[in-house]
mmCIF file of C-alpha atoms in Angstrom:
data_model
loop_
_atom_site.group_PDB
_atom_site.id
_atom_site.type_symbol
_atom_site.label_atom_id
_atom_site.label_comp_id
_atom_site.label_asym_id
_atom_site.label_seq_id
_atom_site.Cartn_x
_atom_site.Cartn_y
_atom_site.Cartn_z
ATOM 1 C CA MET B 1 8.087 -19.736 19.532
ATOM 2 C CA MET B 2 6.144 -20.597 16.386
ATOM 3 C CA ASP B 3 3.455 -23.268 16.525
ATOM 4 C CA GLU B 4 4.795 -26.682 15.414
ATOM 5 C CA THR B 5 1.699 -27.396 13.329
ATOM 6 C CA LEU B 6 2.229 -24.178 11.430
ATOM 7 C CA LEU B 7 5.906 -24.981 10.883
ATOM 8 C CA THR B 8 5.007 -28.394 9.480
ATOM 9 C CA SER B 9 2.414 -26.892 7.128
ATOM 10 C CA LEU B 10 4.813 -24.173 6.035
ATOM 11 C CA SER B 11 7.615 -26.672 5.334
ATOM 12 C CA ALA B 12 5.259 -28.793 3.248
ATOM 13 C CA ALA B 13 3.971 -25.779 1.293
ATOM 14 C CA LEU B 14 7.490 -24.554 0.567
ATOM 15 C CA SER B 15 8.568 -28.048 -0.489
ATOM 16 C CA ARG B 16 5.671 -28.286 -2.955
ATOM 17 C CA GLN B 17 6.310 -24.802 -4.318
ATOM 18 C CA LEU B 18 10.062 -25.230 -4.784
ATOM 19 C CA GLY B 19 10.122 -28.904 -5.726
ATOM 20 C CA VAL B 20 12.709 -29.780 -3.078
ATOM 21 C CA LYS B 21 12.497 -30.975 0.511
ATOM 22 C CA ILE B 22 12.490 -27.921 2.779
ATOM 23 C CA GLN B 23 13.560 -28.223 6.380
ATOM 24 C CA ILE B 24 12.936 -25.107 8.455
ATOM 25 C CA ASN B 25 15.803 -24.796 10.906
ATOM 26 C CA ARG B 26 14.860 -21.603 12.678
ATOM 27 C CA THR B 27 12.393 -18.721 12.692
ATOM 28 C CA VAL B 28 13.432 -15.330 14.034
ATOM 29 C CA SER B 29 10.761 -12.832 15.039
ATOM 30 C CA ILE B 30 10.971 -9.440 13.328
ATOM 31 C CA ALA B 31 9.096 -6.365 14.504
ATOM 32 C CA GLY B 32 5.685 -6.520 12.856
ATOM 33 C CA GLY B 33 2.768 -4.123 12.537
ATOM 34 C CA ASP B 34 -0.691 -3.894 14.045
ATOM 35 C CA ILE B 35 -2.074 -6.788 12.008
ATOM 36 C CA ASN B 36 0.732 -9.201 11.181
ATOM 37 C CA ASP B 37 3.446 -11.145 12.959
ATOM 38 C CA THR B 38 6.634 -11.279 10.898
ATOM 39 C CA TYR B 39 9.607 -13.638 10.867
ATOM 40 C CA ARG B 40 12.836 -14.468 9.123
ATOM 41 C CA VAL B 41 12.654 -18.116 8.110
ATOM 42 C CA GLU B 42 15.958 -19.988 7.920
ATOM 43 C CA SER B 43 16.029 -23.309 6.071
ATOM 44 C CA ASN B 44 18.276 -25.798 4.328
ATOM 45 C CA GLU B 45 17.552 -23.993 1.043
ATOM 46 C CA GLY B 46 17.914 -20.370 2.098
ATOM 47 C CA GLN B 47 16.041 -17.649 3.951
ATOM 48 C CA TRP B 48 12.653 -16.020 3.410
ATOM 49 C CA PHE B 49 10.393 -13.430 4.955
ATOM 50 C CA LEU B 50 7.179 -14.689 6.565
ATOM 51 C CA LYS B 51 4.047 -12.743 7.482
ATOM 52 C CA MET B 52 1.225 -14.304 9.510
ATOM 53 C CA ASN B 53 -2.158 -13.176 10.747
ATOM 54 C CA ASN B 54 -5.595 -14.387 11.756
ATOM 55 C CA ALA B 55 -7.122 -16.151 8.753
ATOM 56 C CA THR B 56 -10.676 -15.546 9.961
ATOM 57 C CA LEU B 57 -10.318 -11.820 10.590
ATOM 58 C CA TYR B 58 -8.611 -10.998 7.295
ATOM 59 C CA PRO B 59 -9.830 -13.384 4.580
ATOM 60 C CA SER B 60 -7.767 -13.395 1.389
ATOM 61 C CA MET B 61 -5.543 -10.550 2.635
ATOM 62 C CA PHE B 62 -2.336 -12.327 1.691
ATOM 63 C CA ALA B 63 -3.730 -13.522 -1.631
ATOM 64 C CA LYS B 64 -4.394 -9.856 -2.448
ATOM 65 C CA GLU B 65 -0.941 -8.796 -1.276
ATOM 66 C CA TYR B 66 0.682 -11.585 -3.316
ATOM 67 C CA ASP B 67 -1.223 -10.349 -6.357
ATOM 68 C CA GLY B 68 -0.189 -6.741 -5.755
ATOM 69 C CA LEU B 69 3.479 -7.623 -5.335
ATOM 70 C CA GLN B 70 3.350 -9.625 -8.556
ATOM 71 C CA THR B 71 1.808 -6.698 -10.426
ATOM 72 C CA LEU B 72 4.422 -4.263 -9.156
ATOM 73 C CA GLY B 73 7.269 -6.704 -9.746
ATOM 74 C CA LYS B 74 6.320 -7.400 -13.358
ATOM 75 C CA THR B 75 6.884 -3.746 -14.254
ATOM 76 C CA ASN B 76 10.601 -3.948 -13.374
ATOM 77 C CA ALA B 77 10.236 -0.281 -12.431
ATOM 78 C CA ILE B 78 11.143 -0.585 -8.771
ATOM 79 C CA LYS B 79 12.304 -3.318 -6.427
ATOM 80 C CA VAL B 80 9.654 -5.246 -4.498
ATOM 81 C CA PRO B 81 10.079 -8.472 -2.519
ATOM 82 C CA LYS B 82 9.361 -11.391 -4.834
ATOM 83 C CA PRO B 83 6.283 -13.212 -3.511
ATOM 84 C CA LEU B 84 6.769 -16.951 -3.159
ATOM 85 C CA LEU B 85 3.528 -18.372 -1.798
ATOM 86 C CA TYR B 86 0.551 -17.748 0.456
ATOM 87 C CA GLY B 87 -1.840 -20.066 2.237
ATOM 88 C CA THR B 88 -3.507 -21.045 5.490
ATOM 89 C CA ALA B 89 -2.585 -23.399 8.297
ATOM 90 C CA GLY B 90 -5.187 -23.874 10.981
ATOM 91 C CA ALA B 91 -6.192 -20.474 12.350
ATOM 92 C CA TYR B 92 -3.323 -18.722 10.570
ATOM 93 C CA ALA B 93 -2.886 -17.198 7.144
ATOM 94 C CA PHE B 94 0.643 -16.721 5.850
ATOM 95 C CA LEU B 95 2.624 -15.091 3.066
ATOM 96 C CA VAL B 96 6.210 -15.985 2.187
ATOM 97 C CA THR B 97 8.339 -13.593 0.156
ATOM 98 C CA GLU B 98 11.930 -12.929 -0.712
ATOM 99 C CA LEU B 99 13.903 -11.685 2.285
ATOM 100 C CA ILE B 100 15.279 -8.203 1.644
ATOM 101 C CA THR B 101 18.464 -7.307 3.489
ATOM 102 C CA LYS B 102 18.716 -3.716 4.662
ATOM 103 C CA THR B 103 21.757 -1.875 3.295
ATOM 104 C CA ARG B 104 23.220 1.623 3.239
ATOM 105 C CA PRO B 105 21.699 4.051 0.712
ATOM 106 C CA VAL B 106 23.689 5.074 -2.338
ATOM 107 C CA ASN B 107 24.482 8.789 -2.668
ATOM 108 C CA ASP B 108 21.693 9.372 -5.174
ATOM 109 C CA PHE B 109 19.198 7.175 -3.305
ATOM 110 C CA TRP B 110 16.351 9.708 -3.318
ATOM 111 C CA GLU B 111 16.821 10.666 -6.958
ATOM 112 C CA ASN B 112 16.899 6.987 -7.929
ATOM 113 C CA PHE B 113 13.801 6.290 -5.824
ATOM 114 C CA ALA B 114 11.942 9.151 -7.519
ATOM 115 C CA ALA B 115 12.938 7.919 -10.976
ATOM 116 C CA SER B 116 11.773 4.389 -10.167
ATOM 117 C CA LEU B 117 8.435 5.614 -8.820
ATOM 118 C CA ALA B 118 7.941 7.800 -11.888
ATOM 119 C CA GLN B 119 8.575 4.752 -14.079
ATOM 120 C CA LEU B 120 6.006 2.799 -12.073
ATOM 121 C CA HIS B 121 3.483 5.613 -12.489
ATOM 122 C CA ARG B 122 3.947 5.512 -16.258
ATOM 123 C CA GLN B 123 2.403 2.026 -16.274
ATOM 124 C CA SER B 124 -1.179 2.727 -17.279
ATOM 125 C CA ASN B 125 -4.540 1.067 -17.787
ATOM 126 C CA SER B 126 -7.738 1.765 -19.692
ATOM 127 C CA THR B 127 -9.648 2.575 -16.488
ATOM 128 C CA PHE B 128 -9.081 3.629 -12.900
ATOM 129 C CA GLY B 129 -9.362 0.645 -10.565
ATOM 130 C CA TYR B 130 -7.993 -2.867 -10.377
ATOM 131 C CA HIS B 131 -9.093 -6.374 -11.266
ATOM 132 C CA THR B 132 -9.787 -7.230 -7.618
ATOM 133 C CA SER B 133 -10.551 -5.569 -4.335
ATOM 134 C CA ASN B 134 -7.743 -5.583 -1.782
ATOM 135 C CA TYR B 135 -6.801 -4.087 1.565
ATOM 136 C CA ILE B 136 -5.295 -0.919 2.961
ATOM 137 C CA GLY B 137 -4.289 -1.735 6.510
ATOM 138 C CA ASN B 138 -7.069 -4.070 7.597
ATOM 139 C CA LEU B 139 -9.756 -2.121 5.747
ATOM 140 C CA LYS B 140 -11.276 -3.452 2.540
ATOM 141 C CA GLN B 141 -10.278 -1.357 -0.466
ATOM 142 C CA TYR B 142 -12.763 -1.350 -3.334
ATOM 143 C CA ASN B 143 -11.404 -1.051 -6.854
ATOM 144 C CA THR B 144 -14.465 -1.073 -9.110
ATOM 145 C CA ALA B 145 -13.402 0.319 -12.484
ATOM 146 C CA TYR B 146 -14.394 3.819 -13.593
ATOM 147 C CA SER B 147 -13.247 5.828 -16.593
ATOM 148 C CA SER B 148 -13.229 9.004 -14.486
ATOM 149 C CA TRP B 149 -10.774 9.578 -11.640
ATOM 150 C CA PRO B 150 -13.098 11.969 -9.744
ATOM 151 C CA VAL B 151 -15.886 9.382 -9.857
ATOM 152 C CA PHE B 152 -13.529 6.586 -8.816
ATOM 153 C CA TYR B 153 -12.121 8.622 -5.932
ATOM 154 C CA ALA B 154 -15.568 9.543 -4.694
ATOM 155 C CA MET B 155 -17.262 6.160 -5.110
ATOM 156 C CA ASN B 156 -14.424 3.818 -4.097
ATOM 157 C CA ARG B 157 -12.429 5.907 -1.649
ATOM 158 C CA LEU B 158 -13.957 8.927 0.089
ATOM 159 C CA LEU B 159 -17.676 8.171 0.336
ATOM 160 C CA PRO B 160 -17.448 4.527 1.518
ATOM 161 C CA LEU B 161 -15.109 5.454 4.377
ATOM 162 C CA ALA B 162 -17.111 8.535 5.340
ATOM 163 C CA ARG B 163 -20.274 6.439 5.550
ATOM 164 C CA GLU B 164 -18.478 3.743 7.518
ATOM 165 C CA ALA B 165 -17.233 6.374 9.966
ATOM 166 C CA PHE B 166 -20.775 7.721 10.270
ATOM 167 C CA ASP B 167 -22.205 4.239 10.860
ATOM 168 C CA GLN B 168 -19.625 3.709 13.610
ATOM 169 C CA GLN B 169 -20.675 7.056 15.131
ATOM 170 C CA LYS B 170 -17.197 8.429 14.535
ATOM 171 C CA MET B 171 -18.297 11.152 12.106
ATOM 172 C CA ASP B 172 -21.200 13.579 12.341
ATOM 173 C CA LYS B 173 -23.729 14.138 9.587
ATOM 174 C CA GLU B 174 -22.430 17.625 8.807
ATOM 175 C CA THR B 175 -18.933 16.317 8.047
ATOM 176 C CA VAL B 176 -20.333 13.562 5.831
ATOM 177 C CA GLN B 177 -22.326 16.181 3.930
ATOM 178 C CA GLN B 178 -19.203 18.323 3.537
ATOM 179 C CA LEU B 179 -17.425 15.327 2.036
ATOM 180 C CA GLU B 180 -20.342 14.650 -0.287
ATOM 181 C CA GLN B 181 -20.268 18.260 -1.483
ATOM 182 C CA LEU B 182 -16.524 18.061 -2.054
ATOM 183 C CA CYS B 183 -16.987 14.898 -4.122
ATOM 184 C CA LYS B 184 -19.350 16.790 -6.432
ATOM 185 C CA ARG B 185 -16.570 19.300 -7.060
ATOM 186 C CA LEU B 186 -13.815 16.774 -7.779
ATOM 187 C CA PRO B 187 -14.223 16.985 -11.598
ATOM 188 C CA GLU B 188 -13.309 20.681 -11.481
ATOM 189 C CA ILE B 189 -10.445 20.120 -9.021
ATOM 190 C CA PHE B 190 -8.535 17.291 -10.736
ATOM 191 C CA PRO B 191 -7.176 17.833 -14.254
ATOM 192 C CA ALA B 192 -7.449 14.906 -16.650
ATOM 193 C CA GLU B 193 -4.645 12.408 -16.177
ATOM 194 C CA PRO B 194 -4.175 8.807 -17.377
ATOM 195 C CA PRO B 195 -4.534 6.029 -14.788
ATOM 196 C CA ALA B 196 -1.197 5.300 -13.112
ATOM 197 C CA LEU B 197 -0.137 2.113 -11.368
ATOM 198 C CA LEU B 198 0.124 3.042 -7.680
ATOM 199 C CA HIS B 199 1.723 1.440 -4.664
ATOM 200 C CA GLY B 200 -1.343 2.752 -2.859
ATOM 201 C CA ASP B 201 0.043 3.054 0.686
ATOM 202 C CA LEU B 202 3.374 4.768 0.164
ATOM 203 C CA TRP B 203 4.469 6.053 3.551
ATOM 204 C CA SER B 204 7.953 5.775 5.038
ATOM 205 C CA GLY B 205 7.116 2.522 6.838
ATOM 206 C CA ASN B 206 6.540 0.780 3.514
ATOM 207 C CA PHE B 207 9.944 1.186 1.933
ATOM 208 C CA MET B 208 13.474 0.286 2.917
ATOM 209 C CA VAL B 209 16.988 0.596 1.553
ATOM 210 C CA GLY B 210 17.489 -2.767 -0.093
ATOM 211 C CA ASP B 211 19.739 -4.327 -2.720
ATOM 212 C CA HIS B 212 22.562 -2.127 -4.026
ATOM 213 C CA GLY B 213 21.501 0.720 -1.732
ATOM 214 C CA LYS B 214 18.271 1.377 -3.644
ATOM 215 C CA ALA B 215 14.646 1.598 -2.557
ATOM 216 C CA CYS B 216 12.500 -1.485 -2.086
ATOM 217 C CA ILE B 217 8.765 -0.956 -1.563
ATOM 218 C CA TYR B 218 6.380 -3.426 0.072
ATOM 219 C CA ASP B 219 2.978 -3.785 1.808
ATOM 220 C CA PRO B 220 1.174 -2.394 -1.248
ATOM 221 C CA ALA B 221 -2.482 -1.511 -1.735
ATOM 222 C CA VAL B 222 -2.233 -1.627 -5.524
ATOM 223 C CA TYR B 223 -4.604 -0.046 -8.022
ATOM 224 C CA TYR B 224 -4.581 2.233 -11.051
ATOM 225 C CA GLY B 225 -5.290 5.723 -9.796
ATOM 226 C CA HIS B 226 -4.126 9.325 -9.888
ATOM 227 C CA ARG B 227 -0.394 9.480 -9.252
ATOM 228 C CA GLU B 228 -0.782 12.515 -6.991
ATOM 229 C CA ILE B 229 -2.253 10.101 -4.418
ATOM 230 C CA ASP B 230 1.070 8.282 -3.999
ATOM 231 C CA LEU B 231 2.969 11.573 -3.910
ATOM 232 C CA ALA B 232 0.628 13.151 -1.355
ATOM 233 C CA MET B 233 1.011 10.096 0.859
ATOM 234 C CA THR B 234 4.788 10.538 0.876
ATOM 235 C CA ARG B 235 4.231 14.009 2.367
ATOM 236 C CA LEU B 236 1.675 13.014 4.996
ATOM 237 C CA PHE B 237 3.823 11.401 7.679
ATOM 238 C CA GLY B 238 7.318 12.544 6.700
ATOM 239 C CA GLY B 239 10.319 10.332 6.047
ATOM 240 C CA PHE B 240 10.867 11.380 2.424
ATOM 241 C CA ASP B 241 13.695 13.790 1.696
ATOM 242 C CA THR B 242 12.931 16.942 -0.296
ATOM 243 C CA ARG B 243 15.395 15.631 -2.894
ATOM 244 C CA PHE B 244 12.874 12.901 -3.673
ATOM 245 C CA HIS B 245 10.096 15.392 -4.443
ATOM 246 C CA TYR B 246 12.313 17.714 -6.480
ATOM 247 C CA ALA B 247 13.617 14.782 -8.505
ATOM 248 C CA TYR B 248 10.154 13.377 -9.215
ATOM 249 C CA GLN B 249 8.904 16.764 -10.385
ATOM 250 C CA ALA B 250 11.906 17.125 -12.686
ATOM 251 C CA ILE B 251 11.446 13.648 -14.165
ATOM 252 C CA TYR B 252 7.646 13.442 -14.460
ATOM 253 C CA PRO B 253 6.122 16.857 -13.663
ATOM 254 C CA LEU B 254 2.762 16.963 -11.938
ATOM 255 C CA SER B 255 -0.044 19.000 -13.484
ATOM 256 C CA HIS B 256 -0.392 22.694 -12.678
ATOM 257 C CA GLY B 257 -1.834 23.377 -9.243
ATOM 258 C CA TRP B 258 -0.768 20.071 -7.707
ATOM 259 C CA GLN B 259 0.152 21.808 -4.447
ATOM 260 C CA SER B 260 -3.471 22.848 -3.931
ATOM 261 C CA ARG B 261 -4.616 19.236 -4.338
ATOM 262 C CA ILE B 262 -2.312 17.684 -1.726
ATOM 263 C CA GLY B 263 -4.922 17.945 1.035
ATOM 264 C CA ILE B 264 -7.650 16.344 -1.068
ATOM 265 C CA CYS B 265 -5.290 13.534 -2.050
ATOM 266 C CA GLN B 266 -4.473 12.994 1.627
ATOM 267 C CA LEU B 267 -8.139 12.730 2.606
ATOM 268 C CA TYR B 268 -8.249 9.026 1.803
ATOM 269 C CA PRO B 269 -5.307 7.970 4.003
ATOM 270 C CA LEU B 270 -6.568 10.338 6.707
ATOM 271 C CA LEU B 271 -9.957 8.609 6.637
ATOM 272 C CA VAL B 272 -8.229 5.226 6.747
ATOM 273 C CA HIS B 273 -6.133 6.221 9.747
ATOM 274 C CA TYR B 274 -9.098 7.775 11.510
ATOM 275 C CA LEU B 275 -11.132 4.581 11.164
ATOM 276 C CA LEU B 276 -8.192 2.483 12.342
ATOM 277 C CA PHE B 277 -6.748 4.680 15.082
ATOM 278 C CA GLY B 278 -9.130 7.555 15.826
ATOM 279 C CA GLY B 279 -7.575 10.517 17.587
ATOM 280 C CA SER B 280 -6.428 13.712 15.914
ATOM 281 C CA TYR B 281 -7.027 12.450 12.382
ATOM 282 C CA TYR B 282 -10.599 13.752 12.604
ATOM 283 C CA ALA B 283 -9.329 17.301 13.076
ATOM 284 C CA ASP B 284 -7.037 16.804 10.074
ATOM 285 C CA ILE B 285 -9.999 15.666 7.963
ATOM 286 C CA LYS B 286 -12.054 18.677 9.062
ATOM 287 C CA ALA B 287 -9.170 21.024 8.243
ATOM 288 C CA VAL B 288 -8.945 19.711 4.669
ATOM 289 C CA LEU B 289 -12.697 20.024 4.167
ATOM 290 C CA GLN B 290 -12.785 23.559 5.539
ATOM 291 C CA ALA B 291 -10.026 24.567 3.128
ATOM 292 C CA PHE B 292 -12.345 23.714 0.233
#
């Protein structure tokens, strides 16, 4: 059962945000992840989705997620839950968003999903990066702007996580050096491509079949990057039909040789998962490095 103090704070915050008196009638626990507890909030003015976590452990996490959802939503390219508010109450941080109801997929669900993602990726920026740092999982994600994708990917993605893994004695010096050598070769590996607005953590656990049987994406780690990163992530853990990949390629073709870059594009999420969960991800990282 949810803490009464938190319920009182949440009711007050919702009342201020919406300009009407909100009475929370019930909260229903929904299966959450490793970091957050999640609930369906039922009130006199409707229902919302609530995420909560430890405010001390993850400072500003929900402020960053709110920002990312706003950025994605403003494009009108693909459905995201509309963020309502975020805040803290005692030891808890919370984020309230639109509640998305799961539905049955339309017949052309995957083709529609691919078209929407392609439209999102056509939203560009003058540099690679983002106006603020944010999170991927519970790891800080740095988004310092660079005009070069290879430099951005090395400086903000691969090298910081490799050094963190080394500092935690989870990665040996030889593997770090292999990563450093690979980073020097990134300019010859990646063809020039304009910055694309990315979801940033696009695996099958971060989308659902929402309104009108179409895709809704959530839990973003937003930044402007190379669009092959999002696409490689969809291939890493499964859950995306081949129709999705064929449709994307037909709508917004990837540059020549994209297949050979999948492993390099998956290095970042592999490093993230290795730092978070350990296990076989280290062997996966080594396999990618040995291939190059």
